[in-house]
Amino acid sequence: MDAVCQEFAAAFAENFGFLQGKNLVLYGLGYRTGGLIEALGDKFRFIGLMDREEENIGKIFFGKPVLGRAEVIARADAIVIVSVSFYDVIFRRIASLWTEHHIPIYFPNGIQAELSGQAYDEMPPEAMRLSKEQVKADIEAHDVISFDLFDTLLMRKVLDSETVFSLVEALADQPGFYKARKEAYSDAQKERAPTWEDIYARVMLALADSGAQKGALEAWEKRVEERLLSPRQAMVDCFSYAKTLGKSVYIVSDMYFSRAVLAALLSSFGITLPEARILVSADHQCSKEGGALFDVLKEREPGEKRFLHIGDDLYSDVYGAEKKGITARRIYSAKEMMRHTIFYPFVAEEKSLIGKTALGLIGEKLFNSPFPKDRVDDRGKVAVRNERELGYIAYGPLIFSYLGYLLRMCREKEIKKLLFCARDGFLLQRAFDRYAALLGVDEIETKYLKISRLLIRKMRLESSEEIRAFAHLPYRGTKKDFFWQRFGCDGADRGDLELPRDFSLIEGELAAREGEIIAWSRAMAKRYESYLRQEIGAFAGAALVDFGYTGSTQYYLSQFLRMPLTGFYLLADMTHDNPYNDGQDKYSCIFDERDRRGQKSSLQKLFLLLEAVYTAPYGTFTALEEGGRFVTAPLTKNNLYFAVKEKIHEGVLAFIEDMVGVWGNEVFREALSPVLGAKCLDAVFGEHVAIPQNIVDTFYQDDILQYQTDRKIFD
């Protein structure tokens, strides 16, 4: 049994001790299932297996029968999902065995699977009925049209104004600014409609002993506002439509900026209106909520005219307008719309400023339009429109988090060279290079390392023991293909072969060809050493970069080079009993001392989603021929759909650029939680988000080392 199976079996025994003596069914027919049965068959009562293919029912795998649904219901005390497919997909496929027949179903980390409860309220019916056509019809039916400004025509890329104050405090390095700014507005509001001058007079009093510079803080707040603002294009279209119809159009806003400042701000987004038609509480010393600012509007338009006001706030925009006999049409802010989606729990729970920034960007991406039907389908699911959007909201936060971690670790460990391991590193290197360029970082060299677990193992075949261990790795196919793929040997026998079960069928031939195999392995190793010297150079001061998990590539490469290596991982097994940790310097972005194995991390079940996107346009590296030509395995579906994955990655790059755009080139100092990134990835591929089927159909499981390739993740 290989080290991966041994580690998995050890974790299983640790996580499922409470199920000893129970009738257990294992879901999955892969190598890990066989490893569990071999290692733990005398400790646990494995009565059978399950698989999605009905044609396998009744067949024997690893000495256990594949059971049909009826037999599982009759005999099983519990089901453990072992398949390396996407666990949540499998659970939804068999969830009725729990909900209807009360057979508990577990993920491999020991956690019982449950249908996720909906931790948010569905979008109100009146919101779902709202459309741009309806708003345009309202405009047509009225003479004077007024628009709210913030969260209506413009929105911030954060979900509330207080986040703006926190960003100013962080970026200006002015402790206490957030509290002083918030209290200054509240205190000024008690006396009159606050102006910019009122607010900053109070801010400077509160920060008098801090050495704060008024001009610098004012400049920072305006700069942050400019970075964050974005037009809500659907509402801007309605605004333009009203002007085209010749309506009297106004902007009415409770705001501390003057009309001159707001006019310039609007103009920067191509929204033009004479200053006289911008009515602001700071200028007129009255507000919408009290209704008096609407009195000003009506004074500007005397006579029998029909007034319509459009805005997001229930109190100031709706009740305030209606007090003055003005028809009000409420539209929804991005934050309010987000509150009715699967993302709301993240918004409610996130405490970090950079996490709030990331969620704000997702909110702007998804809910720039105030019309829910533009984004939420008839089933209440958030609709992802295309590959770029999928990359932005699902992968962007996690990859951004990892890139920041890599840069911080390079600075801390004085690493000057990052080696991105194939094939995960093909797009990941591009992401890091783009991230570094945005931040002006030029001291870190990046290289793409042509390597694979399969290739590095082939170059370590120095003895009969190593040859036998390599041959024992799971394989399904023909004997002829096996000898060619594993050992570069020609063979005539085309009979079927399944390993490790059928090892006795090849044992004699392996022994007979041992010398040939060792010579082949040494020759390839020599060529690979030449490649490393030429392309990579010295490994001193370098670190390998991979997503995870056991670190076997790093381990075998270090054995090949006969030197310890440094490795950075998104999630790694950091336990002392992981044999691939021996003699290695490893660091895991997601790490919990209480869970060194990483089994409790939600990312554990999401690796397939990473590997399905972070691949390359070619197959796994399988050999290195004379002349330095790398041989790759035949293209798998993930490779064939690489153009789709590149578009998804474009969305990731857009998220990175937007985060840097908000924070500037010091963003790497703020650690965006990879846990939040994993939650976003999990949520987007869950039951509350609708991804176009043509995109979902490009996601495949791809693992040539275990020879289980091209199985759809979502089926």
XYZ file of C-alpha atoms in Angstrom:
715
model
C 0.000 0.000 0.000
C 1.417 3.419 -0.952
C 1.976 6.228 1.546
C -1.103 8.178 0.405
C -3.382 5.232 1.188
C -1.626 4.635 4.496
C -2.156 8.255 5.492
C -5.809 8.141 4.420
C -6.398 4.933 6.381
C -4.793 6.436 9.493
C -7.045 9.479 9.228
C -10.102 7.252 8.686
C -9.327 5.230 11.808
C -8.916 8.441 13.781
C -12.114 10.055 12.467
C -14.449 7.037 12.546
C -13.525 5.135 15.688
C -17.098 5.641 16.897
C -18.377 3.497 13.986
C -16.437 0.351 14.840
C -18.820 -2.585 15.067
C -21.352 -0.893 12.758
C -22.304 -2.079 9.275
C -20.498 0.380 7.011
C -20.926 0.979 3.285
C -18.163 2.811 1.432
C -19.184 4.995 -1.523
C -16.565 4.789 -4.269
C -14.558 2.176 -6.133
C -11.223 3.965 -6.284
C -7.821 3.114 -4.873
C -8.540 4.723 -1.507
C -11.448 2.341 -0.965
C -9.154 -0.601 -1.621
C -6.562 0.848 0.733
C -9.127 1.216 3.526
C -10.350 -2.343 3.141
C -6.801 -3.687 3.098
C -5.632 -1.639 6.088
C -8.745 -1.598 8.263
C -10.795 -4.594 7.182
C -10.116 -6.324 10.492
C -11.089 -3.275 12.578
C -14.187 -2.042 10.768
C -17.152 -3.988 9.435
C -17.237 -2.997 5.747
C -20.272 -4.837 4.373
C -20.149 -3.466 0.833
C -19.655 -0.630 -1.596
C -21.753 1.891 -3.538
C -21.194 3.467 -6.948
C -23.176 5.736 -9.242
C -22.980 3.222 -12.132
C -25.866 0.775 -11.752
C -24.094 -1.744 -13.982
C -21.570 -2.286 -11.162
C -24.222 -3.492 -8.681
C -23.451 -7.092 -7.747
C -19.836 -6.941 -8.934
C -16.982 -7.545 -6.513
C -14.296 -4.910 -5.934
C -11.540 -5.312 -3.354
C -13.365 -8.395 -2.105
C -16.602 -6.486 -1.374
C -19.881 -6.414 -3.345
C -21.391 -3.272 -4.833
C -24.791 -2.973 -3.175
C -28.031 -1.716 -4.658
C -30.160 0.887 -2.920
C -32.588 -1.612 -1.419
C -29.813 -3.669 0.146
C -28.150 -0.546 1.561
C -31.449 0.467 3.180
C -31.889 -3.022 4.624
C -28.361 -3.564 5.982
C -26.336 -0.353 6.383
C -25.864 1.505 9.658
C -23.849 4.284 8.000
C -22.367 5.336 4.659
C -18.948 6.935 4.258
C -18.191 8.807 1.025
C -14.689 7.761 -0.041
C -14.799 8.591 -3.756
C -12.463 11.387 -4.798
C -15.279 13.022 -6.738
C -16.790 16.233 -5.424
C -18.252 15.134 -2.104
C -21.250 17.476 -2.007
C -22.376 16.271 -5.431
C -22.287 12.666 -4.250
C -24.145 13.521 -1.066
C -26.958 15.259 -2.932
C -27.178 12.179 -5.153
C -27.832 9.861 -2.183
C -29.201 12.331 0.396
C -32.600 10.608 0.499
C -30.952 7.640 2.259
C -30.516 10.036 5.181
C -33.621 12.216 4.882
C -36.030 9.341 4.201
C -34.343 6.264 5.710
C -32.226 7.846 8.475
C -28.945 6.224 7.416
C -26.238 8.731 8.398
C -23.840 9.727 5.633
C -20.327 10.957 6.412
C -17.610 12.822 4.569
C -14.071 11.355 4.844
C -13.114 13.913 7.506
C -15.610 12.393 9.941
C -18.237 15.114 9.623
C -21.798 13.994 9.027
C -23.213 15.354 5.787
C -26.381 17.392 5.999
C -28.506 19.236 3.505
C -27.481 22.828 4.043
C -30.182 24.937 5.575
C -31.016 28.222 3.881
C -29.471 30.851 6.133
C -31.166 33.766 4.399
C -34.634 35.000 3.432
C -35.740 34.636 -0.150
C -36.001 37.731 -2.310
C -39.352 39.474 -1.633
C -41.932 38.926 -4.397
C -42.280 42.669 -4.990
C -38.532 42.882 -5.575
C -38.642 39.989 -8.036
C -41.388 41.766 -9.966
C -39.289 44.926 -10.324
C -37.762 45.458 -13.760
C -36.122 48.151 -15.840
C -39.163 48.146 -18.125
C -41.403 48.891 -15.137
C -39.214 51.792 -14.011
C -39.181 53.171 -17.558
C -42.969 52.939 -17.652
C -43.103 54.870 -14.354
C -40.841 57.533 -15.859
C -43.079 57.829 -18.904
C -46.100 58.403 -16.651
C -44.585 61.330 -14.701
C -43.329 64.823 -15.460
C -40.579 65.358 -12.873
C -38.182 62.513 -12.145
C -35.756 62.581 -9.228
C -33.091 60.002 -8.472
C -31.273 59.169 -5.273
C -27.517 59.074 -5.819
C -25.618 56.589 -3.620
C -26.757 52.955 -3.989
C -29.051 54.082 -6.807
C -27.130 55.765 -9.646
C -23.751 55.057 -8.076
C -22.671 52.341 -5.687
C -19.568 51.677 -3.671
C -17.578 48.483 -4.094
C -18.046 47.938 -0.381
C -21.363 47.224 1.259
C -21.610 50.212 3.623
C -20.131 53.684 4.138
C -18.513 52.709 7.439
C -16.153 50.410 5.552
C -14.952 53.544 3.747
C -13.932 55.049 7.099
C -12.129 51.849 8.105
C -10.239 51.847 4.809
C -9.158 55.450 5.323
C -7.866 54.582 8.796
C -5.904 51.615 7.407
C -4.539 53.265 4.258
C -3.722 56.606 5.895
C -2.253 54.784 8.885
C -4.315 56.999 11.202
C -5.428 55.049 14.299
C -8.739 56.223 15.694
C -10.002 57.727 12.427
C -12.892 55.287 12.027
C -14.341 56.058 15.460
C -13.747 59.798 15.141
C -15.283 59.951 11.638
C -18.353 57.948 12.562
C -19.017 59.942 15.736
C -18.364 63.248 13.961
C -21.153 62.607 11.475
C -23.537 61.428 14.198
C -22.843 64.472 16.391
C -23.084 66.951 13.522
C -26.382 65.419 12.423
C -27.928 66.282 15.795
C -27.506 69.968 15.055
C -28.208 70.201 11.312
C -27.693 68.445 8.003
C -23.939 67.750 8.177
C -21.496 69.322 5.750
C -17.984 68.175 4.955
C -16.599 71.079 6.975
C -18.807 70.260 9.995
C -17.650 66.655 10.010
C -13.929 67.347 9.668
C -13.938 70.048 12.303
C -15.158 67.392 14.744
C -12.776 64.746 13.398
C -9.766 66.985 14.013
C -10.921 67.784 17.539
C -11.162 64.070 18.297
C -7.693 63.411 16.817
C -6.052 66.566 18.165
C -3.378 64.711 20.118
C -2.502 62.257 17.338
C -0.640 64.550 14.978
C -3.316 64.006 12.297
C -3.207 66.325 9.268
C -6.634 67.566 8.184
C -5.737 68.016 4.537
C -4.143 64.588 4.314
C -7.152 62.854 5.865
C -9.615 64.710 3.650
C -7.586 63.755 0.601
C -7.485 60.123 1.697
C -11.253 59.921 2.162
C -11.932 61.460 -1.242
C -9.344 59.163 -2.827
C -10.920 56.071 -1.255
C -14.406 57.155 -2.384
C -13.120 57.584 -5.944
C -11.527 54.121 -5.872
C -14.719 52.505 -4.661
C -17.442 54.193 -6.690
C -19.016 52.478 -9.663
C -22.097 53.386 -11.744
C -25.128 51.119 -11.490
C -25.489 50.916 -15.223
C -29.106 49.744 -15.345
C -30.177 52.785 -13.307
C -27.939 55.110 -15.313
C -29.804 53.831 -18.380
C -33.110 54.791 -16.725
C -31.656 58.203 -15.852
C -30.601 58.739 -19.475
C -33.988 57.519 -20.680
C -35.756 60.166 -18.571
C -33.537 62.873 -20.054
C -34.166 61.567 -23.587
C -37.918 61.855 -23.029
C -37.475 65.501 -22.059
C -38.510 65.000 -18.442
C -37.378 67.404 -15.725
C -34.647 65.314 -14.108
C -33.072 65.882 -10.684
C -30.767 64.160 -8.243
C -31.873 64.410 -4.621
C -29.377 63.197 -2.031
C -28.808 63.272 1.718
C -25.068 63.796 1.510
C -22.293 65.824 3.130
C -20.584 66.590 -0.204
C -21.690 69.781 -1.976
C -23.480 69.806 -5.311
C -20.289 70.996 -7.017
C -18.335 68.004 -5.722
C -21.112 65.604 -6.714
C -21.448 67.139 -10.192
C -17.744 66.567 -10.827
C -17.997 63.035 -9.469
C -20.953 62.228 -11.710
C -19.238 63.724 -14.716
C -16.289 61.344 -14.229
C -18.725 58.490 -14.936
C -20.323 60.213 -17.920
C -23.438 61.225 -15.965
C -24.177 64.899 -16.668
C -26.679 67.204 -14.997
C -26.594 70.949 -14.311
C -25.538 71.708 -10.736
C -28.828 73.506 -10.148
C -30.622 70.168 -10.559
C -28.529 68.438 -7.900
C -30.280 68.950 -4.563
C -28.099 68.016 -1.595
C -28.905 68.095 2.096
C -25.545 69.726 2.908
C -26.361 72.697 0.648
C -30.015 73.138 1.571
C -29.748 72.176 5.248
C -32.699 69.787 5.107
C -33.123 66.107 4.369
C -35.140 63.648 2.351
C -36.134 61.600 5.378
C -37.855 64.574 6.994
C -39.399 65.449 3.630
C -38.123 69.028 3.505
C -35.641 68.360 0.663
C -38.582 67.188 -1.435
C -40.253 70.543 -0.662
C -37.241 72.192 -2.306
C -37.756 69.941 -5.326
C -41.435 70.852 -5.614
C -40.632 74.570 -5.328
C -38.371 74.188 -8.374
C -41.238 72.689 -10.365
C -44.415 74.684 -9.615
C -47.780 73.833 -11.088
C -49.748 70.643 -11.511
C -46.996 68.176 -12.225
C -46.606 64.498 -11.550
C -43.508 63.713 -9.471
C -41.634 60.409 -9.277
C -38.683 59.697 -6.960
C -36.483 56.602 -7.387
C -34.178 55.398 -4.614
C -33.143 52.486 -2.399
C -33.806 53.661 1.155
C -37.219 52.731 2.536
C -37.347 55.665 4.945
C -35.739 58.588 3.147
C -36.509 57.659 -0.464
C -39.932 56.084 -0.035
C -41.574 57.369 3.133
C -39.901 60.790 2.844
C -41.173 61.256 -0.707
C -44.632 59.924 -0.004
C -45.045 62.409 2.883
C -44.922 65.144 0.247
C -47.311 63.495 -2.210
C -44.554 62.242 -4.471
C -44.805 58.799 -6.031
C -41.888 56.661 -4.869
C -40.352 53.679 -6.615
C -38.013 51.694 -4.415
C -35.086 49.887 -6.023
C -32.701 47.600 -4.150
C -29.149 48.299 -3.047
C -26.501 45.655 -3.643
C -26.269 45.021 0.100
C -30.035 44.499 0.383
C -30.015 42.123 -2.579
C -27.028 40.235 -1.181
C -28.959 39.807 2.066
C -31.357 37.534 0.184
C -28.695 35.178 -1.185
C -26.309 32.465 -0.020
C -23.638 35.154 0.456
C -25.505 36.831 3.309
C -24.043 34.632 6.092
C -20.548 35.629 4.940
C -21.468 39.311 4.975
C -23.026 38.990 8.419
C -20.110 37.062 9.930
C -17.051 38.635 8.285
C -15.109 40.853 10.675
C -11.898 41.661 8.798
C -11.687 44.807 6.723
C -10.061 43.075 3.778
C -12.712 40.338 3.932
C -15.429 42.983 3.801
C -13.659 44.497 0.817
C -13.647 41.153 -1.003
C -17.345 40.595 -0.306
C -18.094 44.131 -1.425
C -16.428 43.454 -4.762
C -18.488 40.283 -5.142
C -21.611 42.277 -4.285
C -20.777 44.880 -6.938
C -20.080 42.173 -9.514
C -23.325 40.307 -8.851
C -25.740 43.078 -7.930
C -24.703 46.146 -9.850
C -28.171 46.018 -11.372
C -30.893 46.876 -8.839
C -33.324 44.567 -10.593
C -33.236 41.120 -8.929
C -34.437 39.260 -12.002
C -31.256 40.339 -13.754
C -29.375 38.078 -11.339
C -31.764 35.744 -9.472
C -33.646 33.063 -11.393
C -37.173 31.789 -10.809
C -35.878 29.175 -8.351
C -34.245 31.844 -6.196
C -30.729 30.896 -7.312
C -28.076 33.490 -8.019
C -27.234 33.182 -11.708
C -23.611 33.235 -12.862
C -23.568 34.525 -16.416
C -20.199 33.453 -17.799
C -16.745 32.055 -17.121
C -15.209 35.380 -16.047
C -17.901 35.931 -13.443
C -17.375 32.410 -12.149
C -13.653 33.060 -11.782
C -14.216 36.408 -10.094
C -16.669 35.348 -7.385
C -15.753 31.673 -6.864
C -11.984 31.484 -7.320
C -10.887 35.105 -6.979
C -10.900 35.409 -3.166
C -9.130 32.079 -2.595
C -6.395 32.635 -5.172
C -5.900 36.229 -4.011
C -5.523 34.988 -0.445
C -2.907 32.439 -1.513
C -0.915 34.975 -3.543
C -0.726 37.334 -0.589
C 0.446 34.464 1.591
C 3.168 33.548 -0.912
C 4.487 37.088 -1.031
C 4.494 37.452 2.747
C 6.298 34.105 3.115
C 8.887 35.117 0.528
C 9.605 38.264 2.524
C 9.668 36.401 5.846
C 11.828 33.471 4.651
C 13.970 35.567 2.293
C 12.887 33.498 -0.703
C 13.976 34.947 -4.038
C 12.698 32.284 -6.422
C 9.322 30.507 -6.625
C 9.012 27.284 -8.600
C 5.409 26.656 -9.644
C 4.811 22.926 -10.040
C 3.120 21.605 -13.157
C 0.322 21.536 -13.962
C -1.459 23.481 -11.194
C 1.218 26.139 -11.488
C 0.662 26.927 -15.171
C -2.035 29.538 -14.492
C -1.035 30.137 -10.885
C 2.363 31.452 -11.968
C 0.610 33.908 -14.288
C -1.537 35.053 -11.378
C 1.459 35.614 -9.108
C 3.371 37.467 -11.814
C 0.384 39.743 -12.406
C -0.094 40.281 -8.673
C 3.594 41.124 -8.187
C 3.566 43.541 -11.133
C 0.537 45.386 -9.733
C 2.354 45.780 -6.419
C 5.641 46.789 -8.001
C 7.414 43.691 -6.645
C 10.368 42.714 -8.831
C 12.752 40.909 -6.486
C 11.092 37.484 -6.798
C 11.859 35.336 -9.837
C 9.252 32.779 -10.853
C 9.787 29.599 -12.838
C 7.430 26.939 -14.107
C 8.724 23.504 -13.065
C 7.920 20.715 -15.519
C 7.278 17.902 -13.103
C 4.664 15.387 -12.049
C 4.377 12.762 -9.350
C 4.478 10.160 -12.098
C 7.616 11.564 -13.729
C 9.586 12.010 -10.525
C 8.748 8.479 -9.376
C 10.006 7.086 -12.684
C 13.378 8.702 -12.107
C 13.771 7.092 -8.661
C 13.647 3.432 -9.706
C 17.044 2.391 -8.287
C 16.143 -0.999 -6.799
C 13.736 -3.897 -7.059
C 11.930 -2.583 -3.963
C 11.286 0.796 -5.590
C 10.174 -0.871 -8.829
C 7.742 -3.130 -6.976
C 6.370 -0.233 -4.903
C 5.799 1.812 -8.059
C 4.123 -1.113 -9.780
C 1.738 -1.518 -6.839
C 0.182 1.899 -7.420
C -3.410 1.495 -8.615
C -3.834 0.929 -12.331
C -6.629 -0.199 -14.633
C -5.928 -0.922 -18.292
C -3.954 -3.325 -20.465
C -0.729 -5.022 -19.477
C 0.974 -3.668 -22.604
C 0.042 -0.050 -21.783
C 1.097 -0.548 -18.181
C 4.672 -1.518 -19.013
C 5.003 1.333 -21.497
C 3.458 4.032 -19.263
C 5.186 3.025 -16.031
C 8.560 1.688 -17.196
C 9.089 2.633 -20.840
C 9.118 -1.046 -21.856
C 7.533 -2.581 -24.925
C 5.326 -5.573 -24.257
C 3.213 -7.834 -26.411
C 0.560 -8.915 -23.892
C -2.614 -6.851 -24.276
C -4.551 -8.602 -21.526
C -6.466 -6.578 -18.932
C -4.705 -5.644 -15.718
C -5.906 -4.183 -12.428
C -3.376 -3.289 -9.774
C -2.531 -3.944 -7.069
C -4.938 -6.912 -7.305
C -3.198 -8.526 -10.295
C 0.390 -7.909 -9.233
C 1.204 -11.622 -9.416
C 0.558 -11.500 -13.197
C 3.468 -9.103 -13.760
C 5.785 -9.996 -10.887
C 7.972 -12.333 -12.918
C 8.326 -10.024 -15.897
C 9.220 -7.109 -13.609
C 12.015 -9.142 -12.048
C 13.295 -10.193 -15.464
C 13.358 -6.626 -16.765
C 14.752 -5.029 -13.603
C 18.096 -4.075 -15.148
C 16.434 -2.599 -18.207
C 14.080 -0.542 -16.035
C 16.852 0.779 -13.763
C 18.975 1.792 -16.750
C 15.983 3.543 -18.323
C 15.256 5.353 -15.056
C 18.874 6.520 -14.618
C 19.101 7.806 -18.187
C 15.942 9.854 -17.762
C 17.161 11.161 -14.379
C 20.361 12.384 -16.006
C 18.376 14.236 -18.659
C 16.153 15.767 -15.982
C 19.175 16.979 -14.019
C 20.328 18.757 -17.173
C 16.887 20.362 -17.518
C 16.949 21.561 -13.903
C 20.406 23.074 -14.221
C 19.527 24.841 -17.447
C 16.001 26.039 -16.672
C 15.867 26.350 -12.906
C 19.458 26.852 -11.797
C 20.319 26.664 -8.115
C 17.602 25.593 -5.702
C 19.189 27.520 -2.842
C 16.830 30.307 -1.825
C 13.994 28.795 -3.853
C 10.646 27.352 -2.807
C 8.195 25.040 -4.534
C 4.589 26.231 -4.859
C 1.653 23.839 -5.077
C -1.949 23.693 -3.950
C -1.452 20.585 -1.779
C -1.881 18.111 -0.206
C 0.626 15.500 1.028
C 3.696 17.085 -0.554
C 4.808 13.933 -2.352
C 6.217 15.878 -5.311
C 8.426 17.938 -3.021
C 9.523 14.814 -1.152
C 10.497 12.810 -4.230
C 12.180 15.797 -5.854
C 14.247 16.361 -2.718
C 15.251 12.675 -2.809
C 16.167 13.066 -6.442
C 18.284 16.153 -5.691
C 19.558 14.672 -2.419
C 18.776 17.879 -0.543
C 15.880 19.195 1.597
C 13.468 21.599 -0.091
C 11.084 24.338 0.967
C 7.455 24.075 -0.104
C 4.498 26.464 0.136
C 0.984 24.973 -0.014
C -2.561 26.215 0.103
C -3.480 23.231 2.303
C -1.049 20.522 3.384
C -0.986 17.524 5.659
C 1.397 18.772 8.348
C 1.184 15.751 10.647
C 4.305 14.032 11.908
C 3.121 10.692 10.517
C 2.923 11.991 6.937
C 6.028 10.291 5.443
C 6.345 13.033 2.825
C 7.173 15.548 5.559
C 10.415 13.794 6.456
C 13.358 16.145 6.046
C 11.221 18.801 4.342
C 10.575 22.450 5.128
C 6.842 22.875 4.498
C 4.336 25.644 5.130
C 0.559 25.575 4.720
C -1.516 28.697 4.053
C -4.509 27.060 5.755
C -3.262 25.664 9.031
C -4.845 24.816 12.370
C -2.677 23.340 15.111
C -5.714 21.355 16.299
C -6.134 19.878 12.812
C -2.627 19.446 11.430
C -3.927 16.964 8.866
C -6.248 19.603 7.423
C -9.134 17.158 7.376
C -11.575 19.628 8.920
C -10.899 22.346 6.355
C -13.723 22.932 3.904
C -11.050 23.142 1.199
C -10.356 19.426 1.647
C -13.378 18.563 -0.477
C -12.736 21.331 -3.013
C -9.360 20.317 -4.452
C -10.996 18.808 -7.514
C -12.559 22.176 -8.288
C -9.124 23.795 -8.129
C -7.428 21.120 -10.220
C -10.163 21.195 -12.868
C -9.423 24.882 -13.527
C -5.748 25.213 -12.620
C -4.442 22.877 -15.271
C -2.550 23.319 -18.544
C -3.300 22.883 -22.257
C -1.362 19.599 -22.301
C -1.431 16.312 -20.408
C 0.619 15.148 -17.438
C 4.391 14.947 -17.920
C 5.197 11.243 -18.191
C 8.783 11.030 -19.504
C 11.794 13.001 -20.707
C 13.357 11.718 -23.916
C 16.799 12.191 -25.388
C 17.174 15.681 -26.781
C 15.269 17.127 -23.829
C 11.743 16.578 -25.167
C 9.117 16.098 -22.470
C 6.484 13.480 -23.177
C 2.980 14.129 -21.948
C 0.013 11.865 -21.474
C -2.870 12.118 -23.945
C -5.067 15.172 -23.493
C -7.843 14.766 -20.975
C -11.099 16.712 -20.969
C -9.747 19.405 -18.644
C -6.940 19.997 -21.162
C -9.327 19.999 -24.110
C -11.504 22.600 -22.375
C -8.518 24.726 -21.408
C -9.893 27.794 -23.216
C -12.805 27.755 -20.759
C -10.414 27.542 -17.817
C -8.414 30.502 -19.143
C -11.576 32.602 -19.201
C -12.310 31.591 -15.619
C -8.761 32.622 -14.738
C -9.318 36.000 -16.425
C -12.039 36.582 -13.839
C -9.558 35.726 -11.080
C -7.098 38.276 -12.472
C -9.878 40.882 -12.589
C -10.620 40.248 -8.900
C -6.916 40.631 -8.056
C -6.754 43.911 -9.970
C -9.850 45.247 -8.209
C -8.508 44.327 -4.761
C -5.224 46.086 -5.505
C -7.208 48.981 -6.972
C -8.970 49.460 -3.633
C -6.040 48.848 -1.301
C -3.066 49.987 -3.331
C 0.334 48.319 -3.379
C 0.375 47.538 0.343
C -2.529 45.104 0.045
C -0.324 42.039 0.601
C 0.213 43.081 4.220
C -3.485 42.434 4.885
C -4.171 38.698 5.032
C -7.449 37.812 3.353
C -8.599 34.625 5.035
C -8.308 31.555 2.801
C -11.210 30.163 4.835
C -13.434 32.906 3.418
C -12.105 32.073 -0.050
C -12.934 28.392 0.434
C -16.434 29.312 1.639
C -17.031 31.377 -1.496
C -15.829 28.550 -3.731
C -18.011 26.061 -1.887
C -21.068 28.333 -1.981
C -20.836 29.131 -5.684
C -20.734 25.438 -6.582
C -23.528 24.645 -4.125
C -27.255 24.366 -4.558
C -28.056 28.083 -4.266
C -26.080 29.290 -7.298
C -26.843 28.476 -10.935
C -23.812 28.060 -13.218
C -24.427 27.628 -16.972
C -24.437 23.949 -17.829
C -21.964 24.421 -20.674
C -19.398 25.617 -18.094
C -20.177 22.936 -15.521
C -19.766 20.275 -18.200
C -16.072 21.179 -18.588
C -15.146 20.115 -15.029
C -13.512 16.679 -14.877
C -11.580 14.599 -12.415
C -8.095 14.104 -13.813
C -5.533 11.874 -12.048
C -3.347 9.868 -14.393
C -1.134 8.558 -11.577
C -4.083 6.600 -10.245
C -5.322 6.042 -13.815
C -8.821 7.294 -13.070
C -9.310 10.069 -15.547
C -12.087 11.940 -17.306
C -14.925 11.460 -14.870
C -17.267 14.418 -14.694
C -17.248 16.149 -11.327
C -20.851 17.280 -11.772
C -23.208 14.718 -13.206
